[in-house]
């Protein structure tokens, strides 16, 4: 697989994960139908997309982010990698947290929007502002970004363990053990996130065969990994085991990567390439659409479910439209909000 094919594939997978994230946050059964049997049925159907399938979305982002960070990594690459992540991760993290806080402050003072938000009047104070910037108080989906920042800061420590195969496998085994036993070992780190990120780093350092041209062996390996992943999903649904949950997510992502061809028949479309921007705006767009439509559309089973299924297309259209406007009229702001991508 050439460089272009590899980067095109990572773009398409990021777009796929973004679609799953949209479904994970678009539940609307109770909003449209209340706590009724129909509302419960809608939620059960939506959970297939948003929960079972959607479980792999954020782990997929961690895997891809780590793989790209540690691809061709060495000690001499650490500071250049850190510098690039200042623009692509840290700056947009603060910018988007600040924008959402400002949006909530303004929206909470406008009668109709405040009613839809349901959070009362958001206070304006320096401590609340800095708390919003640091701890994503008004952009809850950015918990992923904060964890990613922490992982990037710890990159040298991870590399010490992961640069050798056996020490890396031992490191991953220890994290998996902590997850399995549900121990809160690291107070500020999410153990699941650390496992996915470390797995992506390990694969970048020792598993570059994932980038080899597609063939029968790779396709067979993809089928096997997908089958094992589904087995872990069954165990998770039956026994709620934390270890089988992370195993399902990791193995399913790897299985799908191996099953996917190197040259995608439809190519990479422009609206697939602004996934970070889509991730940042999707929650606000979903809330606005769901709550607005619930006020004007009839409380019908089909309407609720159809809106849910179409939500990814709506969010992609809105985010891509906004990106075109920003690129045209505020290119500097666009680059900052999209992390220079």
Short mmCIF file of N, CA, C and O in Angstrom, two decimals, residues 183-263:
data_model
loop_
_atom_site.label_atom_id
_atom_site.label_comp_id
_atom_site.label_asym_id
_atom_site.label_seq_id
_atom_site.Cartn_x
_atom_site.Cartn_y
_atom_site.Cartn_z
N UNK A 183 -10.06 -1.73 38.05
CA UNK A 183 -9.30 -0.94 39.02
C UNK A 183 -9.03 0.45 38.48
O UNK A 183 -8.64 0.62 37.33
N UNK A 184 -9.25 1.46 39.30
CA UNK A 184 -8.99 2.84 38.93
C UNK A 184 -7.56 3.19 39.30
O UNK A 184 -7.29 3.83 40.31
N UNK A 185 -6.62 2.74 38.45
CA UNK A 185 -5.20 2.88 38.77
C UNK A 185 -4.72 4.31 38.54
O UNK A 185 -3.97 4.87 39.33
N UNK A 186 -5.16 4.92 37.45
CA UNK A 186 -4.70 6.26 37.09
C UNK A 186 -5.86 7.24 37.25
O UNK A 186 -6.83 7.18 36.49
N UNK A 187 -5.79 8.16 38.20
CA UNK A 187 -6.94 9.02 38.52
C UNK A 187 -7.37 9.94 37.39
O UNK A 187 -8.54 10.25 37.27
N UNK A 188 -6.46 10.37 36.53
CA UNK A 188 -6.81 11.32 35.48
C UNK A 188 -6.82 10.69 34.09
O UNK A 188 -7.11 11.37 33.11
N UNK A 189 -6.50 9.42 34.01
CA UNK A 189 -6.44 8.74 32.72
C UNK A 189 -7.53 7.68 32.63
O UNK A 189 -7.82 6.98 33.59
N UNK A 190 -8.10 7.58 31.46
CA UNK A 190 -9.08 6.55 31.18
C UNK A 190 -8.33 5.30 30.72
O UNK A 190 -7.62 5.32 29.70
N UNK A 191 -8.45 4.21 31.49
CA UNK A 191 -7.68 3.00 31.18
C UNK A 191 -8.05 2.43 29.80
O UNK A 191 -7.18 1.93 29.08
N UNK A 192 -9.34 2.49 29.44
CA UNK A 192 -9.74 2.03 28.11
C UNK A 192 -9.03 2.84 27.02
O UNK A 192 -8.49 2.27 26.06
N UNK A 193 -9.03 4.17 27.17
CA UNK A 193 -8.38 5.03 26.19
C UNK A 193 -6.88 4.72 26.11
O UNK A 193 -6.31 4.67 25.01
N UNK A 194 -6.25 4.47 27.26
CA UNK A 194 -4.84 4.14 27.27
C UNK A 194 -4.57 2.83 26.53
O UNK A 194 -3.58 2.69 25.80
N UNK A 195 -5.48 1.87 26.69
CA UNK A 195 -5.32 0.58 26.02
C UNK A 195 -5.41 0.73 24.50
O UNK A 195 -4.58 0.19 23.76
N UNK A 196 -6.42 1.47 24.03
CA UNK A 196 -6.57 1.65 22.58
C UNK A 196 -5.39 2.45 22.02
O UNK A 196 -4.84 2.11 20.96
N UNK A 197 -5.01 3.51 22.72
CA UNK A 197 -3.91 4.35 22.23
C UNK A 197 -2.60 3.56 22.22
O UNK A 197 -1.84 3.61 21.24
N UNK A 198 -2.33 2.81 23.28
CA UNK A 198 -1.10 2.02 23.34
C UNK A 198 -1.11 0.91 22.29
O UNK A 198 -0.06 0.58 21.72
N UNK A 199 -2.27 0.35 22.03
CA UNK A 199 -2.38 -0.68 20.99
C UNK A 199 -2.05 -0.09 19.62
O UNK A 199 -1.34 -0.71 18.82
N UNK A 200 -2.59 1.12 19.35
CA UNK A 200 -2.27 1.77 18.08
C UNK A 200 -0.79 2.08 17.97
O UNK A 200 -0.19 1.92 16.90
N UNK A 201 -0.18 2.53 19.07
CA UNK A 201 1.25 2.81 19.07
C UNK A 201 2.06 1.54 18.84
O UNK A 201 3.03 1.53 18.06
N UNK A 202 1.67 0.45 19.50
CA UNK A 202 2.38 -0.83 19.34
C UNK A 202 2.30 -1.31 17.90
O UNK A 202 3.29 -1.79 17.33
N UNK A 203 1.14 -1.19 17.29
CA UNK A 203 0.99 -1.62 15.90
C UNK A 203 1.82 -0.76 14.95
O UNK A 203 2.38 -1.27 13.97
N UNK A 204 1.92 0.53 15.25
CA UNK A 204 2.74 1.40 14.40
C UNK A 204 4.21 1.04 14.50
O UNK A 204 4.96 1.14 13.51
N UNK A 205 4.63 0.61 15.69
CA UNK A 205 6.05 0.28 15.90
C UNK A 205 6.40 -1.13 15.44
O UNK A 205 7.54 -1.37 15.01
N UNK A 206 5.45 -2.05 15.52
CA UNK A 206 5.78 -3.46 15.26
C UNK A 206 4.81 -4.16 14.29
O UNK A 206 5.04 -5.33 13.96
N UNK A 207 3.78 -3.49 13.86
CA UNK A 207 2.79 -4.15 13.02
C UNK A 207 2.56 -3.48 11.69
O UNK A 207 1.41 -3.40 11.22
N UNK A 208 3.62 -3.00 11.06
CA UNK A 208 3.47 -2.29 9.80
C UNK A 208 2.99 -3.18 8.66
O UNK A 208 2.68 -2.69 7.58
N UNK A 209 2.89 -4.49 8.93
CA UNK A 209 2.33 -5.37 7.90
C UNK A 209 0.87 -5.05 7.62
O UNK A 209 0.32 -5.48 6.60
N UNK A 210 0.25 -4.29 8.53
CA UNK A 210 -1.12 -3.83 8.27
C UNK A 210 -1.19 -2.96 7.03
O UNK A 210 -2.26 -2.79 6.44
N UNK A 211 -0.06 -2.40 6.62
CA UNK A 211 -0.03 -1.53 5.45
C UNK A 211 0.38 -2.29 4.18
O UNK A 211 0.47 -1.69 3.11
N UNK A 212 0.62 -3.58 4.29
CA UNK A 212 0.99 -4.36 3.12
C UNK A 212 -0.19 -4.48 2.17
O UNK A 212 -1.34 -4.34 2.57
N UNK A 213 0.08 -4.75 0.87
CA UNK A 213 -1.01 -4.89 -0.09
C UNK A 213 -2.00 -5.97 0.32
O UNK A 213 -1.64 -6.98 0.94
N UNK A 214 -3.25 -5.73 0.00
CA UNK A 214 -4.30 -6.69 0.36
C UNK A 214 -4.08 -8.02 -0.36
O UNK A 214 -3.57 -8.07 -1.47
N UNK A 215 -4.48 -9.10 0.30
CA UNK A 215 -4.36 -10.43 -0.27
C UNK A 215 -5.25 -11.40 0.47
O UNK A 215 -5.97 -11.02 1.41
N UNK A 216 -5.21 -12.65 0.07
CA UNK A 216 -6.09 -13.65 0.69
C UNK A 216 -5.79 -13.83 2.18
O UNK A 216 -6.70 -13.97 3.00
N UNK A 217 -4.50 -13.87 2.52
CA UNK A 217 -4.14 -14.08 3.93
C UNK A 217 -4.65 -12.94 4.80
O UNK A 217 -5.15 -13.16 5.90
N UNK A 218 -4.49 -11.72 4.30
CA UNK A 218 -4.96 -10.58 5.07
C UNK A 218 -6.48 -10.58 5.20
O UNK A 218 -7.03 -10.27 6.25
N UNK A 219 -7.15 -10.95 4.12
CA UNK A 219 -8.61 -11.01 4.15
C UNK A 219 -9.08 -12.08 5.13
O UNK A 219 -10.01 -11.86 5.92
N UNK A 220 -8.41 -13.24 5.13
CA UNK A 220 -8.75 -14.31 6.07
C UNK A 220 -8.50 -13.87 7.50
O UNK A 220 -9.32 -14.14 8.40
N UNK A 221 -7.40 -13.17 7.73
CA UNK A 221 -7.11 -12.66 9.08
C UNK A 221 -8.19 -11.68 9.52
O UNK A 221 -8.61 -11.67 10.68
N UNK A 222 -8.68 -10.87 8.60
CA UNK A 222 -9.75 -9.94 8.91
C UNK A 222 -11.03 -10.66 9.32
O UNK A 222 -11.71 -10.25 10.26
N UNK A 223 -11.36 -11.74 8.61
CA UNK A 223 -12.55 -12.53 8.94
C UNK A 223 -12.41 -13.14 10.34
O UNK A 223 -13.36 -13.12 11.14
N UNK A 224 -11.22 -13.69 10.62
CA UNK A 224 -10.99 -14.32 11.93
C UNK A 224 -11.12 -13.29 13.05
O UNK A 224 -11.79 -13.53 14.07
N UNK A 225 -10.47 -12.14 12.89
CA UNK A 225 -10.52 -11.12 13.93
C UNK A 225 -11.94 -10.59 14.13
O UNK A 225 -12.38 -10.37 15.27
N UNK A 226 -12.68 -10.42 13.03
CA UNK A 226 -14.06 -9.95 13.14
C UNK A 226 -14.92 -10.98 13.86
O UNK A 226 -15.76 -10.63 14.69
N UNK A 227 -14.69 -12.27 13.55
CA UNK A 227 -15.43 -13.33 14.23
C UNK A 227 -15.16 -13.36 15.72
O UNK A 227 -16.08 -13.49 16.54
N UNK A 228 -13.88 -13.24 16.10
CA UNK A 228 -13.53 -13.21 17.53
C UNK A 228 -14.13 -11.98 18.21
O UNK A 228 -14.61 -12.04 19.34
N UNK A 229 -14.12 -10.85 17.49
CA UNK A 229 -14.71 -9.63 18.03
C UNK A 229 -16.19 -9.82 18.32
O UNK A 229 -16.68 -9.43 19.38
N UNK A 230 -16.92 -10.43 17.40
CA UNK A 230 -18.35 -10.66 17.60
C UNK A 230 -18.59 -11.61 18.77
O UNK A 230 -19.57 -11.47 19.51
N UNK A 231 -17.68 -12.57 18.95
CA UNK A 231 -17.78 -13.46 20.11
C UNK A 231 -17.63 -12.69 21.41
O UNK A 231 -18.36 -12.93 22.38
N UNK A 232 -16.70 -11.72 21.42
CA UNK A 232 -16.53 -10.88 22.61
C UNK A 232 -17.73 -9.97 22.83
O UNK A 232 -18.10 -9.68 23.97
N UNK A 233 -18.35 -9.51 21.74
CA UNK A 233 -19.56 -8.70 21.87
C UNK A 233 -20.68 -9.52 22.50
O UNK A 233 -21.43 -9.01 23.36
N UNK A 234 -20.80 -10.78 22.10
CA UNK A 234 -21.82 -11.66 22.70
C UNK A 234 -21.56 -11.82 24.20
O UNK A 234 -22.50 -11.72 25.02
N UNK A 235 -20.31 -12.05 24.58
CA UNK A 235 -19.98 -12.20 26.00
C UNK A 235 -20.27 -10.91 26.77
O UNK A 235 -20.75 -10.95 27.91
N UNK A 236 -19.98 -9.77 26.13
CA UNK A 236 -20.27 -8.48 26.77
C UNK A 236 -21.76 -8.32 27.03
O UNK A 236 -22.19 -7.91 28.11
N UNK A 237 -22.57 -8.65 26.01
CA UNK A 237 -24.02 -8.51 26.15
C UNK A 237 -24.60 -9.48 27.18
O UNK A 237 -25.60 -9.18 27.84
N UNK A 238 -23.95 -10.63 27.34
CA UNK A 238 -24.45 -11.64 28.27
C UNK A 238 -23.99 -11.40 29.71
O UNK A 238 -24.76 -11.59 30.65
N UNK A 239 -22.73 -10.98 29.85
CA UNK A 239 -22.14 -10.94 31.20
C UNK A 239 -21.58 -9.58 31.60
O UNK A 239 -21.08 -9.42 32.72
N UNK A 240 -21.62 -8.59 30.72
CA UNK A 240 -21.15 -7.23 31.03
C UNK A 240 -19.70 -7.23 31.54
O UNK A 240 -19.38 -6.59 32.52
N UNK A 241 -18.83 -7.95 30.85
CA UNK A 241 -17.43 -8.02 31.25
C UNK A 241 -16.65 -6.88 30.60
O UNK A 241 -16.67 -6.72 29.37
N UNK A 242 -15.95 -6.06 31.38
CA UNK A 242 -15.21 -4.93 30.80
C UNK A 242 -14.12 -5.36 29.84
O UNK A 242 -13.85 -4.69 28.85
N UNK A 243 -13.48 -6.51 30.13
CA UNK A 243 -12.42 -6.98 29.25
C UNK A 243 -12.92 -7.37 27.88
O UNK A 243 -12.27 -7.08 26.86
N UNK A 244 -14.07 -8.04 27.82
CA UNK A 244 -14.60 -8.44 26.52
C UNK A 244 -15.09 -7.23 25.72
O UNK A 244 -15.09 -7.24 24.49
N UNK A 245 -15.47 -6.18 26.43
CA UNK A 245 -15.90 -4.96 25.74
C UNK A 245 -14.76 -4.33 24.97
O UNK A 245 -14.88 -4.01 23.78
N UNK A 246 -13.62 -4.11 25.63
CA UNK A 246 -12.48 -3.50 24.94
C UNK A 246 -11.91 -4.44 23.89
O UNK A 246 -11.42 -3.98 22.84
N UNK A 247 -11.96 -5.75 24.14
CA UNK A 247 -11.48 -6.71 23.14
C UNK A 247 -12.34 -6.64 21.88
O UNK A 247 -11.83 -6.67 20.75
N UNK A 248 -13.67 -6.57 22.07
CA UNK A 248 -14.56 -6.45 20.91
C UNK A 248 -14.22 -5.21 20.09
O UNK A 248 -14.08 -5.28 18.86
N UNK A 249 -14.07 -4.08 20.74
CA UNK A 249 -13.83 -2.83 20.02
C UNK A 249 -12.51 -2.87 19.26
O UNK A 249 -12.45 -2.51 18.08
N UNK A 250 -11.45 -3.31 19.93
CA UNK A 250 -10.14 -3.34 19.30
C UNK A 250 -10.11 -4.32 18.13
O UNK A 250 -9.67 -3.98 17.02
N UNK A 251 -10.58 -5.54 18.34
CA UNK A 251 -10.51 -6.57 17.31
C UNK A 251 -11.42 -6.26 16.12
O UNK A 251 -11.08 -6.57 14.97
N UNK A 252 -12.57 -5.65 16.38
CA UNK A 252 -13.47 -5.29 15.29
C UNK A 252 -12.83 -4.24 14.39
O UNK A 252 -12.91 -4.32 13.15
N UNK A 253 -12.18 -3.25 14.99
CA UNK A 253 -11.51 -2.21 14.20
C UNK A 253 -10.42 -2.83 13.33
O UNK A 253 -10.31 -2.55 12.12
N UNK A 254 -9.59 -3.68 13.94
CA UNK A 254 -8.51 -4.31 13.19
C UNK A 254 -9.06 -5.23 12.10
O UNK A 254 -8.53 -5.27 10.98
N UNK A 255 -10.12 -5.96 12.41
CA UNK A 255 -10.72 -6.84 11.43
C UNK A 255 -11.27 -6.08 10.23
O UNK A 255 -11.05 -6.47 9.07
N UNK A 256 -11.95 -4.98 10.49
CA UNK A 256 -12.50 -4.17 9.40
C UNK A 256 -11.38 -3.56 8.56
O UNK A 256 -11.50 -3.46 7.33
N UNK A 257 -10.31 -3.14 9.21
CA UNK A 257 -9.17 -2.58 8.46
C UNK A 257 -8.60 -3.63 7.50
O UNK A 257 -8.28 -3.32 6.35
N UNK A 258 -8.44 -4.85 7.97
CA UNK A 258 -7.89 -5.90 7.14
C UNK A 258 -8.84 -6.31 6.02
O UNK A 258 -8.41 -6.68 4.92
N UNK A 259 -10.12 -6.25 6.29
CA UNK A 259 -11.11 -6.64 5.28
C UNK A 259 -11.25 -5.59 4.18
O UNK A 259 -11.58 -5.93 3.04
N UNK A 260 -11.03 -4.34 4.53
CA UNK A 260 -11.18 -3.25 3.55
C UNK A 260 -10.04 -3.30 2.55
O UNK A 260 -8.89 -3.58 2.89
N UNK A 261 -10.37 -3.02 1.30
CA UNK A 261 -9.35 -3.01 0.26
C UNK A 261 -8.44 -1.80 0.37
O UNK A 261 -8.70 -0.85 1.11
N UNK A 262 -7.35 -1.83 -0.39
CA UNK A 262 -6.40 -0.73 -0.36
C UNK A 262 -6.87 0.44 -1.22
O UNK A 262 -6.67 1.60 -0.87
N UNK A 263 -7.47 0.13 -2.35
CA UNK A 263 -7.97 1.17 -3.25
C UNK A 263 -9.49 1.20 -3.15
O UNK A 263 -10.16 0.28 -3.63
#
